[in-house]
Coordinates of N, CA and C in Angstrom, one line a residue:
G1 N 15.7 7.6 10.2 CA 15.1 6.8 9.2 C 13.8 6.0 9.7
Y2 N 13.3 6.2 10.8 CA 12.1 5.4 11.3 C 11.1 6.4 11.9
R3 N 10.6 7.3 11.2 CA 9.6 8.3 11.7 C 8.2 8.2 11.2
I4 N 8.1 7.9 9.9 CA 6.8 7.9 9.3 C 6.0 6.7 9.7
T5 N 6.6 5.5 9.8 CA 5.9 4.3 10.2 C 5.1 4.5 11.5
P6 N 5.7 5.0 12.6 CA 4.9 5.2 13.8 C 3.8 6.2 13.6
I7 N 4.0 7.2 12.8 CA 3.0 8.2 12.6 C 1.8 7.6 11.9
L8 N 2.1 6.8 10.8 CA 1.0 6.1 10.1 C 0.3 5.1 11.0
M9 N 1.0 4.4 11.9 CA 0.3 3.5 12.8 C -0.6 4.3 13.8
M10 N -0.1 5.4 14.3 CA -0.9 6.2 15.2 C -2.2 6.7 14.5
I11 N -2.0 7.2 13.3 CA -3.2 7.7 12.6 C -4.2 6.5 12.4
N12 N -3.8 5.4 12.0 CA -4.7 4.2 11.8 C -5.4 3.9 13.2
I13 N -4.6 3.8 14.2 CA -5.2 3.5 15.5 C -6.1 4.6 16.0
A14 N -5.7 5.8 15.8 CA -6.6 6.9 16.3 C -7.9 6.9 15.5
V15 N -7.9 6.7 14.2 CA -9.1 6.7 13.5 C -10.0 5.6 14.0
F16 N -9.5 4.4 14.3 CA -10.3 3.3 14.8 C -10.8 3.6 16.2
A17 N -10.0 4.2 17.0 CA -10.5 4.6 18.3 C -11.6 5.5 18.3
V18 N -11.5 6.5 17.4 CA -12.7 7.5 17.3 C -13.9 6.8 16.8
M19 N -13.7 5.9 15.8 CA -14.9 5.1 15.4 C -15.6 4.3 16.5
V20 N -14.8 3.7 17.3 CA -15.3 2.9 18.4 C -16.0 3.8 19.4
L21 N -15.4 4.9 19.7 CA -16.0 5.8 20.7 C -17.3 6.4 20.2
S22 N -17.4 6.4 18.9 CA -18.7 7.0 18.3 C -19.8 5.9 18.3
G23 N -19.4 4.7 18.7 CA -20.5 3.7 18.8 C -20.3 2.5 17.8
V24 N -19.2 2.5 17.0 CA -19.0 1.5 16.0 C -18.5 0.2 16.8
N25 N -19.0 -1.0 16.4 CA -18.7 -2.2 17.0 C -17.2 -2.5 16.9
I26 N -16.5 -2.7 18.0 CA -15.0 -2.9 18.0 C -14.6 -4.1 17.3
M27 N -15.4 -5.2 17.3 CA -15.0 -6.4 16.7 C -15.5 -6.5 15.2
S28 N -16.7 -6.0 14.9 CA -17.2 -6.2 13.6 C -18.1 -5.1 13.2
P29 N -17.5 -4.0 12.7 CA -18.3 -2.9 12.2 C -19.2 -3.2 11.1
T30 N -20.3 -2.6 11.0 CA -21.3 -2.9 9.9 C -20.8 -2.2 8.7
G31 N -21.3 -2.7 7.5 CA -21.0 -2.1 6.3 C -21.4 -0.6 6.2
E32 N -22.5 -0.3 6.8 CA -23.0 1.0 6.9 C -22.1 1.9 7.7
D33 N -21.6 1.4 8.8 CA -20.6 2.2 9.6 C -19.4 2.5 8.8
L34 N -18.8 1.5 8.1 CA -17.6 1.7 7.3 C -17.8 2.7 6.2
V35 N -18.9 2.6 5.5 CA -19.2 3.5 4.4 C -19.3 5.0 5.0
R36 N -20.0 5.1 6.1 CA -20.1 6.4 6.7 C -18.8 7.0 7.1
W37 N -17.8 6.2 7.5 CA -16.5 6.7 7.9 C -15.5 6.8 6.7
G38 N -15.9 6.4 5.5 CA -15.1 6.7 4.4 C -14.5 5.5 3.7
A39 N -15.1 4.3 3.9 CA -14.6 3.1 3.2 C -14.8 3.2 1.7
N40 N -14.1 2.4 0.9 CA -14.2 2.4 -0.5 C -15.4 1.6 -0.9
F41 N -16.5 2.3 -1.0 CA -17.8 1.6 -1.5 C -17.9 1.9 -2.9
T42 N -17.9 0.9 -3.8 CA -17.8 1.1 -5.2 C -18.9 2.0 -5.8
T43 N -20.1 1.8 -5.3 CA -21.2 2.6 -5.8 C -20.9 4.1 -5.6
L44 N -20.6 4.5 -4.4 CA -20.3 5.9 -4.0 C -19.0 6.4 -4.6
T45 N -18.0 5.6 -4.6 CA -16.7 6.0 -5.1 C -16.8 6.4 -6.6
R46 N -17.6 5.6 -7.4 CA -17.8 5.8 -8.8 C -18.8 7.0 -9.0
A47 N -19.6 7.3 -8.0 CA -20.6 8.3 -8.2 C -20.1 9.7 -7.8
G48 N -18.8 9.9 -7.6 CA -18.3 11.2 -7.4 C -17.6 11.4 -6.0
E49 N -17.3 10.3 -5.3 CA -16.6 10.4 -4.1 C -15.2 9.7 -4.1
P50 N -14.3 10.1 -5.0 CA -13.0 9.5 -5.2 C -12.1 9.5 -3.9
W51 N -12.4 10.4 -3.0 CA -11.6 10.5 -1.8 C -11.6 9.2 -1.0
R52 N -12.7 8.4 -1.2 CA -12.8 7.1 -0.5 C -11.6 6.2 -0.9
L53 N -11.0 6.4 -2.0 CA -9.9 5.5 -2.4 C -8.7 5.7 -1.5
L54 N -8.6 6.8 -0.9 CA -7.5 7.1 0.1 C -8.0 6.9 1.5
T55 N -9.1 7.4 1.9 CA -9.6 7.3 3.3 C -9.7 5.9 3.7
A56 N -10.1 5.0 2.8 CA -10.3 3.6 3.1 C -9.0 2.9 3.6
C57 N -7.8 3.5 3.2 CA -6.6 3.0 3.7 C -6.3 3.2 5.1
F58 N -7.1 4.0 5.8 CA -6.9 4.2 7.2 C -8.1 3.7 8.1
L59 N -9.0 2.9 7.5 CA -10.1 2.3 8.2 C -9.9 0.8 8.3
H60 N -10.4 0.3 9.4 CA -10.2 -1.2 9.6 C -11.5 -1.8 10.0
I61 N -11.7 -3.1 9.6 CA -12.9 -3.8 9.9 C -12.8 -4.6 11.1
G62 N -12.7 -4.0 12.3 CA -12.6 -4.6 13.6 C -11.1 -4.5 14.1
V63 N -11.0 -4.7 15.4 CA -9.8 -4.6 16.1 C -8.7 -5.6 15.7
I64 N -9.2 -6.8 15.4 CA -8.2 -7.9 14.9 C -7.6 -7.5 13.6
H65 N -8.5 -7.0 12.7 CA -8.0 -6.5 11.4 C -6.9 -5.4 11.6
L66 N -7.2 -4.5 12.5 CA -6.3 -3.4 12.8 C -5.0 -3.9 13.3
A67 N -5.1 -4.8 14.3 CA -3.9 -5.3 15.0 C -3.0 -6.1 14.0
V68 N -3.5 -6.9 13.2 CA -2.7 -7.7 12.2 C -2.0 -6.7 11.2
N69 N -2.8 -5.7 10.7 CA -2.2 -4.8 9.8 C -1.1 -3.9 10.4
M70 N -1.3 -3.5 11.6 CA -0.4 -2.6 12.3 C 0.9 -3.4 12.7
M71 N 0.8 -4.6 13.0 CA 2.0 -5.5 13.3 C 2.8 -5.6 12.0
S72 N 2.1 -5.9 10.9 CA 2.7 -6.0 9.6 C 3.4 -4.7 9.2
L73 N 2.7 -3.6 9.4 CA 3.3 -2.3 9.0 C 4.5 -2.0 9.8
R74 N 4.4 -2.3 11.1 CA 5.6 -2.0 12.0 C 6.8 -2.8 11.5
Y75 N 6.6 -4.1 11.3 CA 7.7 -5.0 10.8 C 8.3 -4.5 9.5
L76 N 7.5 -4.2 8.5 CA 8.0 -3.8 7.3 C 8.6 -2.4 7.4
G77 N 8.0 -1.5 8.1 CA 8.5 -0.2 8.3 C 9.9 -0.2 8.9
M78 N 10.1 -1.0 9.9 CA 11.4 -1.1 10.5 C 12.5 -1.5 9.5
Q79 N 12.2 -2.3 8.6 CA 13.1 -2.8 7.6 C 13.3 -1.8 6.4
I80 N 12.2 -1.3 5.9 CA 12.2 -0.6 4.6 C 12.3 0.9 4.7
E81 N 11.7 1.5 5.8 CA 11.8 3.0 5.9 C 13.2 3.5 5.9
P82 N 14.1 2.9 6.7 CA 15.5 3.3 6.7 C 16.2 3.2 5.3
L83 N 15.8 2.3 4.6 CA 16.3 2.1 3.2 C 15.8 3.2 2.3
L84 N 14.5 3.4 2.3 CA 13.9 4.4 1.4 C 14.1 5.8 1.8
G85 N 14.1 6.0 3.1 CA 14.0 7.4 3.6 C 12.5 7.7 3.9
S86 N 12.3 8.6 4.8 CA 10.9 8.8 5.3 C 9.9 9.3 4.3
W87 N 10.4 10.2 3.4 CA 9.4 10.8 2.5 C 9.0 9.8 1.4
R88 N 10.0 8.9 1.0 CA 9.7 7.9 0.0 C 8.8 6.9 0.6
F89 N 9.0 6.5 1.8 CA 8.1 5.6 2.5 C 6.7 6.1 2.6
L90 N 6.5 7.4 2.9 CA 5.2 8.0 2.9 C 4.5 7.9 1.6
V91 N 5.3 8.3 0.6 CA 4.8 8.3 -0.8 C 4.3 6.9 -1.2
A92 N 5.2 5.9 -0.8 CA 4.9 4.5 -1.2 C 3.6 4.1 -0.5
Y93 N 3.4 4.4 0.8 CA 2.2 4.0 1.5 C 1.0 4.6 0.9
L94 N 1.0 5.9 0.6 CA -0.2 6.6 0.0 C -0.5 6.1 -1.4
A95 N 0.6 6.1 -2.2 CA 0.4 5.7 -3.6 C -0.1 4.3 -3.8
T96 N 0.5 3.4 -3.0 CA 0.1 2.0 -3.1 C -1.2 1.7 -2.5
G97 N -1.5 2.4 -1.4 CA -2.9 2.4 -0.9 C -3.9 2.8 -1.9
L98 N -3.6 3.8 -2.7 CA -4.4 4.3 -3.8 C -4.6 3.2 -4.9
T99 N -3.5 2.6 -5.3 CA -3.5 1.6 -6.4 C -4.3 0.4 -5.9
G100 N -4.1 0.1 -4.6 CA -4.9 -1.0 -4.0 C -6.4 -0.8 -4.1
S101 N -6.8 0.4 -3.7 CA -8.2 0.8 -3.8 C -8.7 0.8 -5.2
L102 N -7.9 1.2 -6.1 CA -8.3 1.2 -7.5 C -8.4 -0.2 -8.0
G103 N -7.5 -1.1 -7.6 CA -7.7 -2.5 -7.9 C -9.0 -3.1 -7.4
S104 N -9.3 -2.8 -6.2 CA -10.6 -3.2 -5.7 C -11.8 -2.7 -6.4
L105 N -11.7 -1.4 -6.8 CA -12.8 -0.7 -7.5 C -12.9 -1.3 -8.9
W106 N -11.8 -1.7 -9.5 CA -11.9 -2.3 -10.9 C -12.5 -3.7 -10.8
W107 N -12.1 -4.4 -9.8 CA -12.5 -5.9 -9.8 C -14.0 -6.1 -9.3
H108 N -14.4 -5.3 -8.4 CA -15.7 -5.6 -7.8 C -16.8 -4.7 -8.4
N109 N -18.0 -5.2 -8.6 CA -19.1 -4.4 -9.0 C -19.7 -3.7 -7.9
I110 N -19.9 -4.4 -6.8 CA -20.5 -3.7 -5.6 C -19.7 -4.3 -4.4
A111 N -19.0 -3.5 -3.6 CA -18.2 -4.0 -2.5 C -17.9 -2.9 -1.6
V112 N -17.7 -3.2 -0.3 CA -17.2 -2.2 0.7 C -15.8 -2.7 1.1
S113 N -14.8 -1.9 0.8 CA -13.4 -2.3 1.1 C -12.7 -1.3 2.0
A114 N -11.9 -1.8 3.0 CA -11.2 -0.9 3.9 C -10.0 -1.6 4.4
G115 N -9.0 -0.9 4.9 CA -7.8 -1.4 5.5 C -6.5 -1.0 4.9
A116 N -5.5 -1.1 5.6 CA -4.1 -0.7 5.2 C -3.4 -1.8 4.4
S117 N -4.1 -3.0 4.2 CA -3.4 -4.1 3.6 C -2.9 -3.8 2.2
G118 N -3.7 -3.0 1.4 CA -3.2 -2.7 0.1 C -1.9 -2.0 0.1
A119 N -1.8 -1.0 1.0 CA -0.5 -0.3 1.2 C 0.6 -1.2 1.7
I120 N 0.2 -2.1 2.6 CA 1.2 -3.0 3.2 C 1.8 -4.0 2.1
F121 N 0.9 -4.5 1.2 CA 1.3 -5.2 0.1 C 2.2 -4.3 -0.8
G122 N 1.8 -3.1 -0.9 CA 2.6 -2.1 -1.7 C 4.0 -2.0 -1.2
I123 N 4.2 -1.9 0.1 CA 5.5 -1.8 0.7 C 6.3 -3.0 0.3
E124 N 5.7 -4.2 0.4 CA 6.3 -5.4 0.0 C 6.7 -5.4 -1.5
G125 N 5.9 -4.8 -2.3 CA 6.2 -4.6 -3.7 C 7.4 -3.7 -4.0
V126 N 7.5 -2.6 -3.2 CA 8.7 -1.8 -3.2 C 10.0 -2.6 -2.9
L127 N 9.9 -3.4 -1.9 CA 11.1 -4.2 -1.5 C 11.4 -5.2 -2.6
L128 N 10.3 -5.8 -3.2 CA 10.5 -6.8 -4.2 C 11.2 -6.2 -5.4
A129 N 10.8 -4.9 -5.8 CA 11.5 -4.3 -6.9 C 12.9 -3.9 -6.6
L130 N 13.2 -3.5 -5.4 CA 14.6 -3.1 -5.1 C 15.5 -4.3 -4.9
V131 N 14.9 -5.4 -4.5 CA 15.7 -6.6 -4.3 C 16.2 -7.1 -5.7
M132 N 15.6 -6.8 -6.7 CA 16.0 -7.2 -8.1 C 17.1 -6.3 -8.6
T133 N 17.5 -5.3 -7.9 CA 18.6 -4.4 -8.3 C 19.9 -4.8 -7.7
N134 N 20.9 -4.0 -7.9 CA 22.3 -4.3 -7.3 C 22.5 -3.6 -6.0
L135 N 21.4 -3.2 -5.3 CA 21.6 -2.5 -4.0 C 22.0 -3.6 -3.0
F136 N 21.8 -4.8 -3.3 CA 22.1 -5.9 -2.3 C 23.1 -6.9 -3.0
N137 N 23.9 -7.5 -2.2 CA 24.8 -8.5 -2.7 C 24.0 -9.8 -3.0
D138 N 24.6 -10.7 -3.7 CA 23.9 -11.9 -4.2 C 23.2 -12.7 -3.1
D139 N 23.9 -12.9 -2.0 CA 23.4 -13.7 -0.9 C 22.2 -13.0 -0.2
V140 N 22.3 -11.7 0.0 CA 21.2 -11.0 0.6 C 20.0 -10.9 -0.3
R141 N 20.3 -10.7 -1.6 CA 19.3 -10.6 -2.6 C 18.5 -11.9 -2.6
K142 N 19.1 -13.0 -2.7 CA 18.4 -14.3 -2.8 C 17.6 -14.5 -1.5
A143 N 18.1 -14.2 -0.3 CA 17.4 -14.4 0.9 C 16.2 -13.5 1.0
L144 N 16.3 -12.2 0.6 CA 15.2 -11.3 0.6 C 14.2 -11.6 -0.4
L145 N 14.6 -12.1 -1.6 CA 13.7 -12.4 -2.6 C 12.8 -13.6 -2.2
K146 N 13.5 -14.6 -1.6 CA 12.8 -15.8 -1.2 C 11.8 -15.5 -0.1
S147 N 12.2 -14.7 0.9 CA 11.3 -14.4 2.0 C 10.2 -13.5 1.6
T148 N 10.5 -12.5 0.7 CA 9.4 -11.6 0.3 C 8.4 -12.3 -0.5
L149 N 8.8 -13.1 -1.5 CA 7.9 -13.9 -2.3 C 7.0 -14.8 -1.4
S150 N 7.7 -15.4 -0.4 CA 7.0 -16.3 0.5 C 5.9 -15.6 1.2
V151 N 6.2 -14.4 1.8 CA 5.3 -13.6 2.5 C 4.1 -13.2 1.7
V152 N 4.4 -12.7 0.5 CA 3.4 -12.3 -0.5 C 2.5 -13.5 -0.8
G153 N 3.1 -14.6 -1.2 CA 2.3 -15.8 -1.6 C 1.4 -16.3 -0.4
I154 N 2.0 -16.4 0.8 CA 1.2 -16.9 1.9 C 0.0 -15.9 2.2
N155 N 0.3 -14.6 2.2 CA -0.8 -13.7 2.5 C -1.9 -13.7 1.5
L156 N -1.5 -13.9 0.2 CA -2.5 -14.0 -0.8 C -3.4 -15.2 -0.6
L157 N -2.8 -16.3 -0.3 CA -3.5 -17.6 0.0 C -4.4 -17.4 1.2
I158 N -3.9 -16.7 2.2 CA -4.7 -16.4 3.4 C -5.9 -15.6 3.0
G159 N -5.6 -14.6 2.1 CA -6.7 -13.7 1.7 C -7.8 -14.5 0.9
I160 N -7.4 -15.5 0.1 CA -8.4 -16.3 -0.6 C -9.2 -17.2 0.4
S161 N -8.5 -17.7 1.4 CA -9.2 -18.6 2.4 C -10.2 -17.9 3.3
I162 N -9.9 -16.6 3.6 CA -10.8 -15.8 4.5 C -11.7 -14.9 3.7
G163 N -11.6 -14.9 2.4 CA -12.5 -14.0 1.6 C -12.1 -12.5 1.7
A164 N -10.8 -12.3 1.9 CA -10.3 -10.9 1.9 C -10.2 -10.3 0.5
D165 N -10.0 -9.0 0.4 CA -10.0 -8.3 -0.9 C -8.7 -8.4 -1.5
N166 N -8.4 -9.5 -2.2 CA -7.1 -9.7 -2.8 C -6.9 -8.8 -4.0
A167 N -8.0 -8.3 -4.6 CA -7.9 -7.3 -5.7 C -7.1 -6.1 -5.2
A168 N -7.4 -5.6 -4.0 CA -6.7 -4.5 -3.4 C -5.3 -4.9 -3.1
H169 N -5.1 -6.1 -2.6 CA -3.7 -6.6 -2.3 C -2.8 -6.6 -3.6
I170 N -3.4 -7.1 -4.6 CA -2.6 -7.2 -5.9 C -2.4 -5.8 -6.5
G171 N -3.4 -5.0 -6.4 CA -3.3 -3.6 -6.9 C -2.2 -2.8 -6.1
G172 N -2.2 -3.0 -4.8 CA -1.1 -2.4 -4.0 C 0.3 -3.0 -4.3
L173 N 0.4 -4.3 -4.5 CA 1.6 -4.9 -4.9 C 2.2 -4.4 -6.2
I174 N 1.3 -4.3 -7.2 CA 1.8 -3.7 -8.5 C 2.2 -2.3 -8.3
G175 N 1.5 -1.5 -7.6 CA 1.8 -0.1 -7.4 C 3.2 0.0 -6.7
G176 N 3.4 -0.9 -5.7 CA 4.7 -0.9 -5.0 C 5.9 -1.3 -5.9
I177 N 5.7 -2.2 -6.8 CA 6.8 -2.6 -7.7 C 7.1 -1.3 -8.5
V178 N 6.1 -0.6 -9.0 CA 6.4 0.6 -9.8 C 7.1 1.6 -9.0
C179 N 6.6 1.8 -7.8 CA 7.3 2.8 -6.9 C 8.7 2.4 -6.6
G180 N 9.0 1.2 -6.4 CA 10.4 0.7 -6.1 C 11.3 1.0 -7.3
M181 N 10.8 0.7 -8.5 CA 11.5 1.0 -9.7 C 11.8 2.5 -9.8
A182 N 10.8 3.3 -9.5 CA 10.9 4.8 -9.6 C 11.9 5.3 -8.6
F183 N 11.9 4.7 -7.4 CA 12.8 5.2 -6.3 C 14.3 4.8 -6.5
Y184 N 14.5 3.8 -7.3 CA 15.9 3.2 -7.4 C 16.9 4.2 -7.8
P185 N 16.7 5.0 -8.9 CA 17.8 6.0 -9.3 C 18.1 7.0 -8.2
G186 N 17.1 7.4 -7.4 CA 17.3 8.4 -6.3 C 18.2 7.7 -5.2
I187 N 17.9 6.5 -4.9 CA 18.6 5.8 -3.9 C 20.1 5.6 -4.3
R188 N 20.3 5.3 -5.6 CA 21.6 5.2 -6.2 C 22.4 6.5 -6.0
A189 N 21.7 7.6 -6.3 CA 22.3 8.9 -6.2 C 22.7 9.2 -4.8
E190 N 21.9 8.9 -3.8 CA 22.2 9.1 -2.4 C 23.3 8.3 -1.9
L191 N 23.5 7.2 -2.5 CA 24.7 6.3 -2.1 C 26.0 6.8 -2.8
G192 N 25.8 7.8 -3.7 CA 27.0 8.2 -4.4 C 27.3 7.5 -5.6
W193 N 26.4 6.6 -6.0 CA 26.6 5.8 -7.3 C 26.2 6.7 -8.5
P194 N 26.8 6.5 -9.6 CA 26.4 7.2 -10.8 C 25.0 6.8 -11.3
V195 N 24.3 7.7 -11.8 CA 22.9 7.4 -12.3 C 22.9 7.8 -13.8
P196 N 23.0 6.8 -14.7 CA 23.1 7.0 -16.1 C 21.8 7.7 -16.6
Q197 N 22.0 8.5 -17.6 CA 20.8 9.3 -18.1 C 19.7 8.4 -18.6
W198 N 20.1 7.2 -19.2 CA 19.1 6.3 -19.7 C 18.2 5.7 -18.6
M199 N 18.9 5.6 -17.4 CA 18.1 5.0 -16.3 C 17.0 6.0 -15.8
T200 N 17.4 7.3 -15.7 CA 16.5 8.3 -15.3 C 15.3 8.4 -16.3
A201 N 15.6 8.4 -17.6 CA 14.6 8.4 -18.6 C 13.7 7.2 -18.6
R202 N 14.3 6.1 -18.3 CA 13.5 4.8 -18.3 C 12.5 4.9 -17.2
W203 N 12.9 5.3 -16.0 CA 12.0 5.3 -14.9 C 10.9 6.4 -15.1
F204 N 11.3 7.5 -15.7 CA 10.4 8.5 -16.0 C 9.3 8.0 -17.0
A205 N 9.8 7.2 -18.0 CA 8.8 6.7 -18.9 C 7.9 5.7 -18.3
I206 N 8.3 5.0 -17.3 CA 7.5 4.1 -16.6 C 6.5 4.8 -15.6
G207 N 7.1 5.8 -14.9 CA 6.3 6.5 -13.9 C 5.2 7.4 -14.5
L208 N 5.5 8.1 -15.6 CA 4.6 9.0 -16.1 C 3.2 8.4 -16.5
P209 N 3.3 7.2 -17.3 CA 2.0 6.6 -17.6 C 1.2 6.2 -16.3
V210 N 1.9 5.7 -15.3 CA 1.2 5.3 -14.1 C 0.5 6.5 -13.5
V211 N 1.2 7.7 -13.4 CA 0.6 8.9 -12.9 C -0.6 9.3 -13.7
M212 N -0.5 9.2 -15.0 CA -1.6 9.5 -15.9 C -2.8 8.6 -15.7
V213 N -2.5 7.3 -15.5 CA -3.6 6.4 -15.3 C -4.4 6.7 -14.0
L214 N -3.6 7.0 -12.9 CA -4.2 7.4 -11.6 C -5.0 8.6 -11.7
V215 N -4.5 9.6 -12.3 CA -5.2 10.9 -12.5 C -6.5 10.7 -13.3
T216 N -6.4 9.9 -14.4 CA -7.5 9.7 -15.2 C -8.6 8.9 -14.4
A217 N -8.1 7.9 -13.6 CA -9.1 7.1 -12.8 C -9.8 8.0 -11.8
L218 N -9.1 9.0 -11.2 CA -9.7 9.9 -10.2 C -10.7 10.8 -10.9
L219 N -10.3 11.3 -12.1 CA -11.3 12.2 -12.8 C -12.5 11.4 -13.2
I220 N -12.4 10.2 -13.6 CA -13.5 9.4 -14.1 C -14.4 9.1 -12.9
F221 N -13.8 8.7 -11.8 CA -14.7 8.2 -10.6 C -15.1 9.4 -9.7

């Protein structure tokens, strides 16, 4: 249950290492450097380079940015990947990284955005959605809900104070909540719990519009 998190961390670290070896400043890469390496630059993303929505999730704006995000990813991954399973965790990372990038693209007219924080907020969103179900007993649910909301709130406030891209954070969080709701029936089934037909239909009804919105956004941009 803990395989994808280290792989994602290694990919992020490797990308940053290659950037630095190519001459990018280790502490403060320029906007031009980030755009060249695939950051989510609104002008280019909207002009026919939608792949930036995903590549931006593996780029970081300096070694401190990388270190903070990788510590957060490791902490969350150790808790949540065993619960979700590796493939769901990977889907959550990629999907919420994408919704985070879309949130940034929607909010900003001209901006350069990069980092795994949208996906990290997305993983927190997955946990938030699952905490609201009966997967946990009341005491654990209350404790997890309190801690998760506190972490999300504090990180959003930090984002405001340092001028971080909270649009990407909120986009990732919303995507994570949707992913968590979509994953819930499958987790129930793996636990041997019955999955009512209405529940499957409900999550399908929620998930299908989200997929349609993402596909439409990719086609537009």
